[in-house]
PDB file of C-alpha atoms in Angstrom:
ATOM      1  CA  UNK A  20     -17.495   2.101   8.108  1.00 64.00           C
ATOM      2  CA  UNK A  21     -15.392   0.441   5.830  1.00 67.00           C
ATOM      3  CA  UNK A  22     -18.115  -1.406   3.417  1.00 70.00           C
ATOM      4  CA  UNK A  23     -17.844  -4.249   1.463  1.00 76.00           C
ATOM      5  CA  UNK A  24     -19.465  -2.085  -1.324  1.00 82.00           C
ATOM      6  CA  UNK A  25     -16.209  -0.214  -1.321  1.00 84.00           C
ATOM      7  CA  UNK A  26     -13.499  -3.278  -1.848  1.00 89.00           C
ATOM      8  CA  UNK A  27     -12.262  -3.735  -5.253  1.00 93.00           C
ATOM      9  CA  UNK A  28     -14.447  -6.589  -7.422  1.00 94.00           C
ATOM     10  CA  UNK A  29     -12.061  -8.447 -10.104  1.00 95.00           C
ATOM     11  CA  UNK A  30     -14.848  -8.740 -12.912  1.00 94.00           C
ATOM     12  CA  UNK A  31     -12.647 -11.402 -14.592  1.00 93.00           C
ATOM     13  CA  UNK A  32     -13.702 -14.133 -11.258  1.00 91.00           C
ATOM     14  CA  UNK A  33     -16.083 -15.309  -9.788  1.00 84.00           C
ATOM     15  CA  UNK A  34     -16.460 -17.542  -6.888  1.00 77.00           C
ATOM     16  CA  UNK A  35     -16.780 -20.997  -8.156  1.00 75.00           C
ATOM     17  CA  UNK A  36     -15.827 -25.001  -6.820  1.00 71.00           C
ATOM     18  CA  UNK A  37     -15.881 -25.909 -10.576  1.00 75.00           C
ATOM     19  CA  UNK A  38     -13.745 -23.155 -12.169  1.00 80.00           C
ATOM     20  CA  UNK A  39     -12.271 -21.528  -9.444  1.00 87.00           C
ATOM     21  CA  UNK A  40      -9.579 -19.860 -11.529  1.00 92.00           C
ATOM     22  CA  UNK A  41     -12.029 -18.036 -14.088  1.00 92.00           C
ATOM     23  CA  UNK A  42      -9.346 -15.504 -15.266  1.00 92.00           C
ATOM     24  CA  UNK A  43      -6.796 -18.035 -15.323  1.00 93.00           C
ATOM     25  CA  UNK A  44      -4.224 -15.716 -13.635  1.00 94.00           C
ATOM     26  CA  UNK A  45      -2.968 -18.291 -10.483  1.00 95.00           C
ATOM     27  CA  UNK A  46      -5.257 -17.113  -8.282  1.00 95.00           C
ATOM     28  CA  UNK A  47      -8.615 -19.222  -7.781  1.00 94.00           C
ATOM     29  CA  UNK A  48     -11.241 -17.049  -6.401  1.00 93.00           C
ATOM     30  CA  UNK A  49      -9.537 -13.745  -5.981  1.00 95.00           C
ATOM     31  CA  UNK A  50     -12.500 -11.772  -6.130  1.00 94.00           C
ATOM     32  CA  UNK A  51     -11.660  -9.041  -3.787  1.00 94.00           C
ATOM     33  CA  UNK A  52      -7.412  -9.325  -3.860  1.00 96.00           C
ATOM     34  CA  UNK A  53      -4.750 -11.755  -2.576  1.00 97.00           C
ATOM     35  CA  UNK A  54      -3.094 -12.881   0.566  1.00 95.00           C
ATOM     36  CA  UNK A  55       0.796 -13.156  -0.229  1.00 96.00           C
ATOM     37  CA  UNK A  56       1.512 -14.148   3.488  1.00 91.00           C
ATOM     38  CA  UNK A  57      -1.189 -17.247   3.440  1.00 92.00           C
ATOM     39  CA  UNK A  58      -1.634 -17.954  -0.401  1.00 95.00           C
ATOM     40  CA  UNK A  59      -5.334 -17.463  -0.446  1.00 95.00           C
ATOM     41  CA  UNK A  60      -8.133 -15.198  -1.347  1.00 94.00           C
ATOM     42  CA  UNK A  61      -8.985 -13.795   1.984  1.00 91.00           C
ATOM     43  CA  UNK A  62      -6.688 -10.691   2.939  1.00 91.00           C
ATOM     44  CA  UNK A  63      -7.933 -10.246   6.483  1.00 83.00           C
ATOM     45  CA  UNK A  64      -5.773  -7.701   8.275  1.00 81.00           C
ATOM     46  CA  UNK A  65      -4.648  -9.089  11.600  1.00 74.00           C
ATOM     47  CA  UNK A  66      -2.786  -6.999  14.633  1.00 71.00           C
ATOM     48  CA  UNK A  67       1.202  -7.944  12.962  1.00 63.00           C
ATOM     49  CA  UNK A  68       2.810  -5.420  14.819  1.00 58.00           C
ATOM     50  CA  UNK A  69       1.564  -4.093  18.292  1.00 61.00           C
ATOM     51  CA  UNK A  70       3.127  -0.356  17.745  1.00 58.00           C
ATOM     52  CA  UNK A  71       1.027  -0.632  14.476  1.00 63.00           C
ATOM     53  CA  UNK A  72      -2.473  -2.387  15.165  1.00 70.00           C
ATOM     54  CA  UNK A  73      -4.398  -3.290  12.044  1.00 80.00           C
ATOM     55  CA  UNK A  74      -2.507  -1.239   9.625  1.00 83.00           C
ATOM     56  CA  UNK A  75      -3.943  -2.010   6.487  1.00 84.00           C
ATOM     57  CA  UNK A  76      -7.237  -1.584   7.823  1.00 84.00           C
ATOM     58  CA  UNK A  77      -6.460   2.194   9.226  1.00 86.00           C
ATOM     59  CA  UNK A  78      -5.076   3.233   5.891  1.00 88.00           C
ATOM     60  CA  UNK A  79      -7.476   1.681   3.819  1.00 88.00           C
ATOM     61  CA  UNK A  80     -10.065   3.304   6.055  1.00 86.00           C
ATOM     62  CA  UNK A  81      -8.701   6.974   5.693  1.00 89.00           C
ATOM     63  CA  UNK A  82      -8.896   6.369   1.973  1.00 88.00           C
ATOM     64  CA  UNK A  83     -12.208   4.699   1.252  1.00 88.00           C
ATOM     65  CA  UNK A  84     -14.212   4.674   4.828  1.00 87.00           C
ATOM     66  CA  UNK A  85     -18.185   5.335   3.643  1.00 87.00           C
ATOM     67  CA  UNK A  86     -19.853   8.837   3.525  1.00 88.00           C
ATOM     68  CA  UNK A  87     -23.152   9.632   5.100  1.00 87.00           C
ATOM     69  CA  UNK A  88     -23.858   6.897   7.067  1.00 85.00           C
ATOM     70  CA  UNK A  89     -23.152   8.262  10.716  1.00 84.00           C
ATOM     71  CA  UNK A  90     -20.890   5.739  11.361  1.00 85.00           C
ATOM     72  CA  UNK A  91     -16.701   6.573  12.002  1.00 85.00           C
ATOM     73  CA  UNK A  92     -15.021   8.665   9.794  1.00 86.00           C
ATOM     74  CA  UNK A  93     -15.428   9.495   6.182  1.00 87.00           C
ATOM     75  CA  UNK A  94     -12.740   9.098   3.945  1.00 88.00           C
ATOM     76  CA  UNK A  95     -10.878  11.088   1.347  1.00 86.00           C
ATOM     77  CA  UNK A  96     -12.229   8.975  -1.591  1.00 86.00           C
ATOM     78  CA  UNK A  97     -15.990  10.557  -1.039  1.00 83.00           C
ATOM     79  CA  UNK A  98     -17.351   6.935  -1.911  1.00 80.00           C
ATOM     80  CA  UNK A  99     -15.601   7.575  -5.115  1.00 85.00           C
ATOM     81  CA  UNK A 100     -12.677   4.479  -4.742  1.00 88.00           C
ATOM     82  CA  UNK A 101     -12.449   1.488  -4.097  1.00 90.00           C
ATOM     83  CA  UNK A 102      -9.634  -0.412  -2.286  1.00 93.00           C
ATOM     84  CA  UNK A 103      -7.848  -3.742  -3.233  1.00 95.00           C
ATOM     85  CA  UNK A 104      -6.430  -5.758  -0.537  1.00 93.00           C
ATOM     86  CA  UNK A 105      -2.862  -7.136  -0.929  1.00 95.00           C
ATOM     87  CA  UNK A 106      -1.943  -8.638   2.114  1.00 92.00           C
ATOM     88  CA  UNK A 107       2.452  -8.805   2.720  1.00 91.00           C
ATOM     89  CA  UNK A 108       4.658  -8.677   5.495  1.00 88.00           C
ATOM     90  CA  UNK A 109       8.333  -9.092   2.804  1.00 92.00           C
ATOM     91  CA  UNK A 110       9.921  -7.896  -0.020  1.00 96.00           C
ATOM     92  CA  UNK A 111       8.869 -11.366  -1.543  1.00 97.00           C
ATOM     93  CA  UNK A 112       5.133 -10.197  -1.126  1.00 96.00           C
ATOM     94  CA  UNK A 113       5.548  -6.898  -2.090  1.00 96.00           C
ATOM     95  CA  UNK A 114       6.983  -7.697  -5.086  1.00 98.00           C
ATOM     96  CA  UNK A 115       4.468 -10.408  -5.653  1.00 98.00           C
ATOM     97  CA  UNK A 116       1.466  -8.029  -4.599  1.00 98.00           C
ATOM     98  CA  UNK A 117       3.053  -5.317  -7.475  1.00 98.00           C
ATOM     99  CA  UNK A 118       2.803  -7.804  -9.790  1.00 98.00           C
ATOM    100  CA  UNK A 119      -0.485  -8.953  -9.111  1.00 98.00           C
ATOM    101  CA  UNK A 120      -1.713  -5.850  -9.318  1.00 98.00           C
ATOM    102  CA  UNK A 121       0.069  -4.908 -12.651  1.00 97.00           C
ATOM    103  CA  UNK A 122      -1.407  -7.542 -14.452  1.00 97.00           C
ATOM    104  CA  UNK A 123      -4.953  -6.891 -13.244  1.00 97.00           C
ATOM    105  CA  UNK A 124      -4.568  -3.362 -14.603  1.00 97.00           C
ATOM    106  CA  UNK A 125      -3.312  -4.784 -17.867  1.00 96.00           C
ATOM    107  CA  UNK A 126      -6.117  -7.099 -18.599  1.00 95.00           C
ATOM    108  CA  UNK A 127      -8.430  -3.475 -18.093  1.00 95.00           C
ATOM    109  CA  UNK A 128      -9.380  -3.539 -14.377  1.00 95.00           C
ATOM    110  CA  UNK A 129      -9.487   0.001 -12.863  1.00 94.00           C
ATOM    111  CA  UNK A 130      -6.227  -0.753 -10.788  1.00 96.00           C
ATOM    112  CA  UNK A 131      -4.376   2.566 -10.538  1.00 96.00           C
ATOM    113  CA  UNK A 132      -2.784   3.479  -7.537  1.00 96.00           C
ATOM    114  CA  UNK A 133      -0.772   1.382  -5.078  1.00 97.00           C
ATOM    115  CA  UNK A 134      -0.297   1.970  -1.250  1.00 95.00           C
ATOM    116  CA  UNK A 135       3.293   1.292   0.183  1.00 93.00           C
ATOM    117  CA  UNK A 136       2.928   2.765   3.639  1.00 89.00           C
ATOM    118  CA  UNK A 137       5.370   0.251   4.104  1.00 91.00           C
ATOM    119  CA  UNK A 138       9.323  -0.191   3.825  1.00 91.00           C
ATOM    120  CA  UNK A 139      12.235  -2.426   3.274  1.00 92.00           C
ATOM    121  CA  UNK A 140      14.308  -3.691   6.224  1.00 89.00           C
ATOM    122  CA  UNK A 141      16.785  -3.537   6.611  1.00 90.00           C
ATOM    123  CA  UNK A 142      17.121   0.243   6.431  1.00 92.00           C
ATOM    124  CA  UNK A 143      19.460   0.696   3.322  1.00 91.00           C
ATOM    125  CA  UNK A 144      19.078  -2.119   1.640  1.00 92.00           C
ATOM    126  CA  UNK A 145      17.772  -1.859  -2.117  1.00 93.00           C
ATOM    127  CA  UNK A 146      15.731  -5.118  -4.465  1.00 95.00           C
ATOM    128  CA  UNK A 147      16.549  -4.962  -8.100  1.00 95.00           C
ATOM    129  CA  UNK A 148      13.473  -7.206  -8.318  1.00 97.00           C
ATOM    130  CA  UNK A 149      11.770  -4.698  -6.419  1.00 97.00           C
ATOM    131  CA  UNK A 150      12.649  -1.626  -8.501  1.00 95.00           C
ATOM    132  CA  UNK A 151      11.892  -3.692 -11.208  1.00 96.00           C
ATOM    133  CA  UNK A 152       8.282  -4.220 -10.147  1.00 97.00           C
ATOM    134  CA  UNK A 153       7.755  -0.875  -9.376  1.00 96.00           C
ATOM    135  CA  UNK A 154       8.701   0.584 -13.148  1.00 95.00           C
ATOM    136  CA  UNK A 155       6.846  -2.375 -14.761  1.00 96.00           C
ATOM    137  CA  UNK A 156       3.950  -1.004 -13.044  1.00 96.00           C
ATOM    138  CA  UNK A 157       4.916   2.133 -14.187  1.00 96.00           C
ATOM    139  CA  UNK A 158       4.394   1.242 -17.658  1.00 95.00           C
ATOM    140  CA  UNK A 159       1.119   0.077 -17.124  1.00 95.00           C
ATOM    141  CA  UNK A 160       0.204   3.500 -15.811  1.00 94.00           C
ATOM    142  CA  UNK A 161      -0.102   2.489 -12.227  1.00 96.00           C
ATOM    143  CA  UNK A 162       1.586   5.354  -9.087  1.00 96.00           C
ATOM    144  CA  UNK A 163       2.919   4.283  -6.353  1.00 96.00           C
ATOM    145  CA  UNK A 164       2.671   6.256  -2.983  1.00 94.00           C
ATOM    146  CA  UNK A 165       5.500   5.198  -1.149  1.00 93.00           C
ATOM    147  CA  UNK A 166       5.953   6.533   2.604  1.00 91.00           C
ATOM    148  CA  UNK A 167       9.171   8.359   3.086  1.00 91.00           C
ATOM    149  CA  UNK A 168       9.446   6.269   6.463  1.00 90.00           C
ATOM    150  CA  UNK A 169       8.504   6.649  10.024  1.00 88.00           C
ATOM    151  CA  UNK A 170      11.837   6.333  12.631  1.00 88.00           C
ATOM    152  CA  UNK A 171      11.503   3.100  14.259  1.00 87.00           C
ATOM    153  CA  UNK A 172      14.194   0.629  15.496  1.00 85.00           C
ATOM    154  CA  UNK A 173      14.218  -0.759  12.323  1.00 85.00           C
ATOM    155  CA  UNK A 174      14.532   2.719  10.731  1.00 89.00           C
ATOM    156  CA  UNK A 175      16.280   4.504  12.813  1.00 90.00           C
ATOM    157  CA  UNK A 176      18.200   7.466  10.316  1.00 89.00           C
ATOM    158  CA  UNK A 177      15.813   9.955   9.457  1.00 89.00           C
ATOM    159  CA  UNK A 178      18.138  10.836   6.670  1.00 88.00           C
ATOM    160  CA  UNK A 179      16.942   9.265   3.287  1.00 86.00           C
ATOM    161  CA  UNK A 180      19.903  10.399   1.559  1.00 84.00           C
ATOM    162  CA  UNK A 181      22.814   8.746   3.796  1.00 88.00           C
ATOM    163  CA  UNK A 182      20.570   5.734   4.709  1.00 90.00           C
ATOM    164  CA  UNK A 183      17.450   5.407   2.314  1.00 90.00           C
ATOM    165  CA  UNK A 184      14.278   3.627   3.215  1.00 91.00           C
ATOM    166  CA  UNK A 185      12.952   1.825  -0.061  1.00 94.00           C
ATOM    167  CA  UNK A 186      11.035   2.430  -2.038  1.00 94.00           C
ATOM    168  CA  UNK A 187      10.506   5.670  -1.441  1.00 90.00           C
ATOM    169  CA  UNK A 188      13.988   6.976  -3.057  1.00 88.00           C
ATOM    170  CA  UNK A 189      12.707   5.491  -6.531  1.00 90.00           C
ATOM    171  CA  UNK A 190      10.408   8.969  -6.820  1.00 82.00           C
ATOM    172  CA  UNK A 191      13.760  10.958  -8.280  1.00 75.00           C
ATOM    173  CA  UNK A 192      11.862  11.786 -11.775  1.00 74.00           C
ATOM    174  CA  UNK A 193      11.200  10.417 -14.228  1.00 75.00           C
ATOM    175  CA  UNK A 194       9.166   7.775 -12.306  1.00 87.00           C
ATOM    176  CA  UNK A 195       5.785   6.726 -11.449  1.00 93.00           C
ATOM    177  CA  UNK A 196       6.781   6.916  -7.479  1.00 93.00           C
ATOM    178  CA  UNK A 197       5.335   9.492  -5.614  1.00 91.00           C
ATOM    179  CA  UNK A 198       7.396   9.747  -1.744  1.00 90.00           C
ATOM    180  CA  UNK A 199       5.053  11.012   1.006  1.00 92.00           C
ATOM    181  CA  UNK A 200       6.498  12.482   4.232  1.00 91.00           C
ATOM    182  CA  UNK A 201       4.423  12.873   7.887  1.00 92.00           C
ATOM    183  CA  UNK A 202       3.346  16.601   9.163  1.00 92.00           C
ATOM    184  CA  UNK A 203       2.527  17.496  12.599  1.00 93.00           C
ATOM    185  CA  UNK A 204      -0.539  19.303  13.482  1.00 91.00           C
ATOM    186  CA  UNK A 205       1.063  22.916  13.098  1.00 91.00           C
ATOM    187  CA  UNK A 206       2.125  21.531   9.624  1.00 90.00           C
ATOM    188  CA  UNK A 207       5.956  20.967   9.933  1.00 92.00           C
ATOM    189  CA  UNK A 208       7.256  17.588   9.450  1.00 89.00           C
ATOM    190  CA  UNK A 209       6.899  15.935  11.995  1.00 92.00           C
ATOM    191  CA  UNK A 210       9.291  14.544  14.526  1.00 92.00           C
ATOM    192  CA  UNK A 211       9.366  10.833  13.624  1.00 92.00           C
ATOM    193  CA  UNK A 212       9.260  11.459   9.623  1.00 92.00           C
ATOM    194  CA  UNK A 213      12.061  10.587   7.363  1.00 88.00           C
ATOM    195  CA  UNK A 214      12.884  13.406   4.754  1.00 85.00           C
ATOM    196  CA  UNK A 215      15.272  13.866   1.856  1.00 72.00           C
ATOM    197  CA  UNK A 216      17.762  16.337   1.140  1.00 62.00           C
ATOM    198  CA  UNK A 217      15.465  18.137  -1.312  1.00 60.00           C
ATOM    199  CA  UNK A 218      12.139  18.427  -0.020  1.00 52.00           C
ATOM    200  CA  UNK A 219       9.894  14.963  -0.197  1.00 63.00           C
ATOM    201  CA  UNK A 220       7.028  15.840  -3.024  1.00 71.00           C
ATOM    202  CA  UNK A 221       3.935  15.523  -0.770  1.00 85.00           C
ATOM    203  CA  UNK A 222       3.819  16.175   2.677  1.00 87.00           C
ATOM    204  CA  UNK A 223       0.656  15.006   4.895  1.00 90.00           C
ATOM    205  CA  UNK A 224      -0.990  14.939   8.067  1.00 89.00           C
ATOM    206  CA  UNK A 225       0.247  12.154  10.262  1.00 88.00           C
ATOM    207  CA  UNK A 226      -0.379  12.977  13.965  1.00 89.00           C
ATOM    208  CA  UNK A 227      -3.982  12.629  15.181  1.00 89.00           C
ATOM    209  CA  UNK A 228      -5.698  11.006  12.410  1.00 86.00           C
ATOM    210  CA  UNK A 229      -8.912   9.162  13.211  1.00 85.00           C
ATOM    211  CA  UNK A 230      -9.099   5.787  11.394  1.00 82.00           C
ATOM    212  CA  UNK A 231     -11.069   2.687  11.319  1.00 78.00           C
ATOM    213  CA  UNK A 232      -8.814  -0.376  13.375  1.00 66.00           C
TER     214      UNK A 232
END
């Protein structure tokens, strides 16, 4: 459902045992994205949180899962994008994984939208080097979709503005950061979804959503 055909291909590499760093970015072999957790080219999703179960595969499924081919769902992309797996489970890799993906869109890959349907935990705590990341991307022309947050142990204020869940707060404008909140099936927001004093800029559904896992 989700087909190879539709993972992002880094034109500047290729896979080689004699030059295996053919962009000369750090990365030998990073063909179809990085693993920030392992330091290597393969970005396998694995089952990191039980409550969770293959995230990145689920999300990157709803975006880019193939049309017409009778298999799972289709998703939103219409065969239309591709996805580019960054595989992180810190603010370390996320920052890292930014970065990566900044300078692939500077040396004229079609990089242009990052996921972060993820947070930073502690709830409340804020990364300079994070922010950072995020606006240097920014300048490159690159959105981020941040989720507002789900409630969780480790998120457990629903209230963005008296205990925020980064980096969703960095979407007060002027900024490249778009914050997404989770609707129910009637269309409210849903139970678990955090939410900002003023209204989050894009709510979506969030409660039975089929998904490749």
């Amino acid at each position: 459902d989700l087909l190879n055909s539709l993972l992002f291909v880094n034109t500047g590499e290729s896979l080689s045992t004699t030059t295996p760093d053919d962009d000369g970015n750090g990365f030998p072999n990073d063909i179809n994205g990085w693993d920030f957790m392992d330091s290597d080219n393969a970005p396998a999703d694995t089952l990191v949180d039980i409550k969770a179960p293959y995230h990145g595969t689920r999300i990157s499924g709803i975006i880019a899962a193939a049309w017409g081919n009778s298999t799972g769902i289709a998703g939103i992309g219409m065969d239309s994008l591709h996805v580019l797996p960054l595989r992180g489970d810190s603010v370390a890799d996320y920052i890292d994984a930014i970065g990566y993906a900044a300078a692939l869109a500077d040396t004229g890959e079609n990089v242009d939208i990052l996921n972060a349907s993820w947070a930073v935990v502690p709830q409340g705590v804020d990364s300079q080097a994070l922010r950072d990341a995020v606006q240097n991307a920014g300048t490159l022309g690159l959105i981020l979709v941040a989720a507002a947050g789900n409630g969780n142990a480790d998120l457990p204020d629903l209230n963005n503005d008296r205990l925020p869940v980064y980096p969703a707060p960095y979407s007060t404008p002027p900024t490249n950061v778009l914050s997404v909140a989770a609707t129910d099936t009637p269309g409210s927001l849903a139970a678990f979804s955090h939410f900002l004093p003023a209204p989050v800029p894009i709510p979506a559904p969030a409660t039975f959503i089929f998904a490749p896992s």
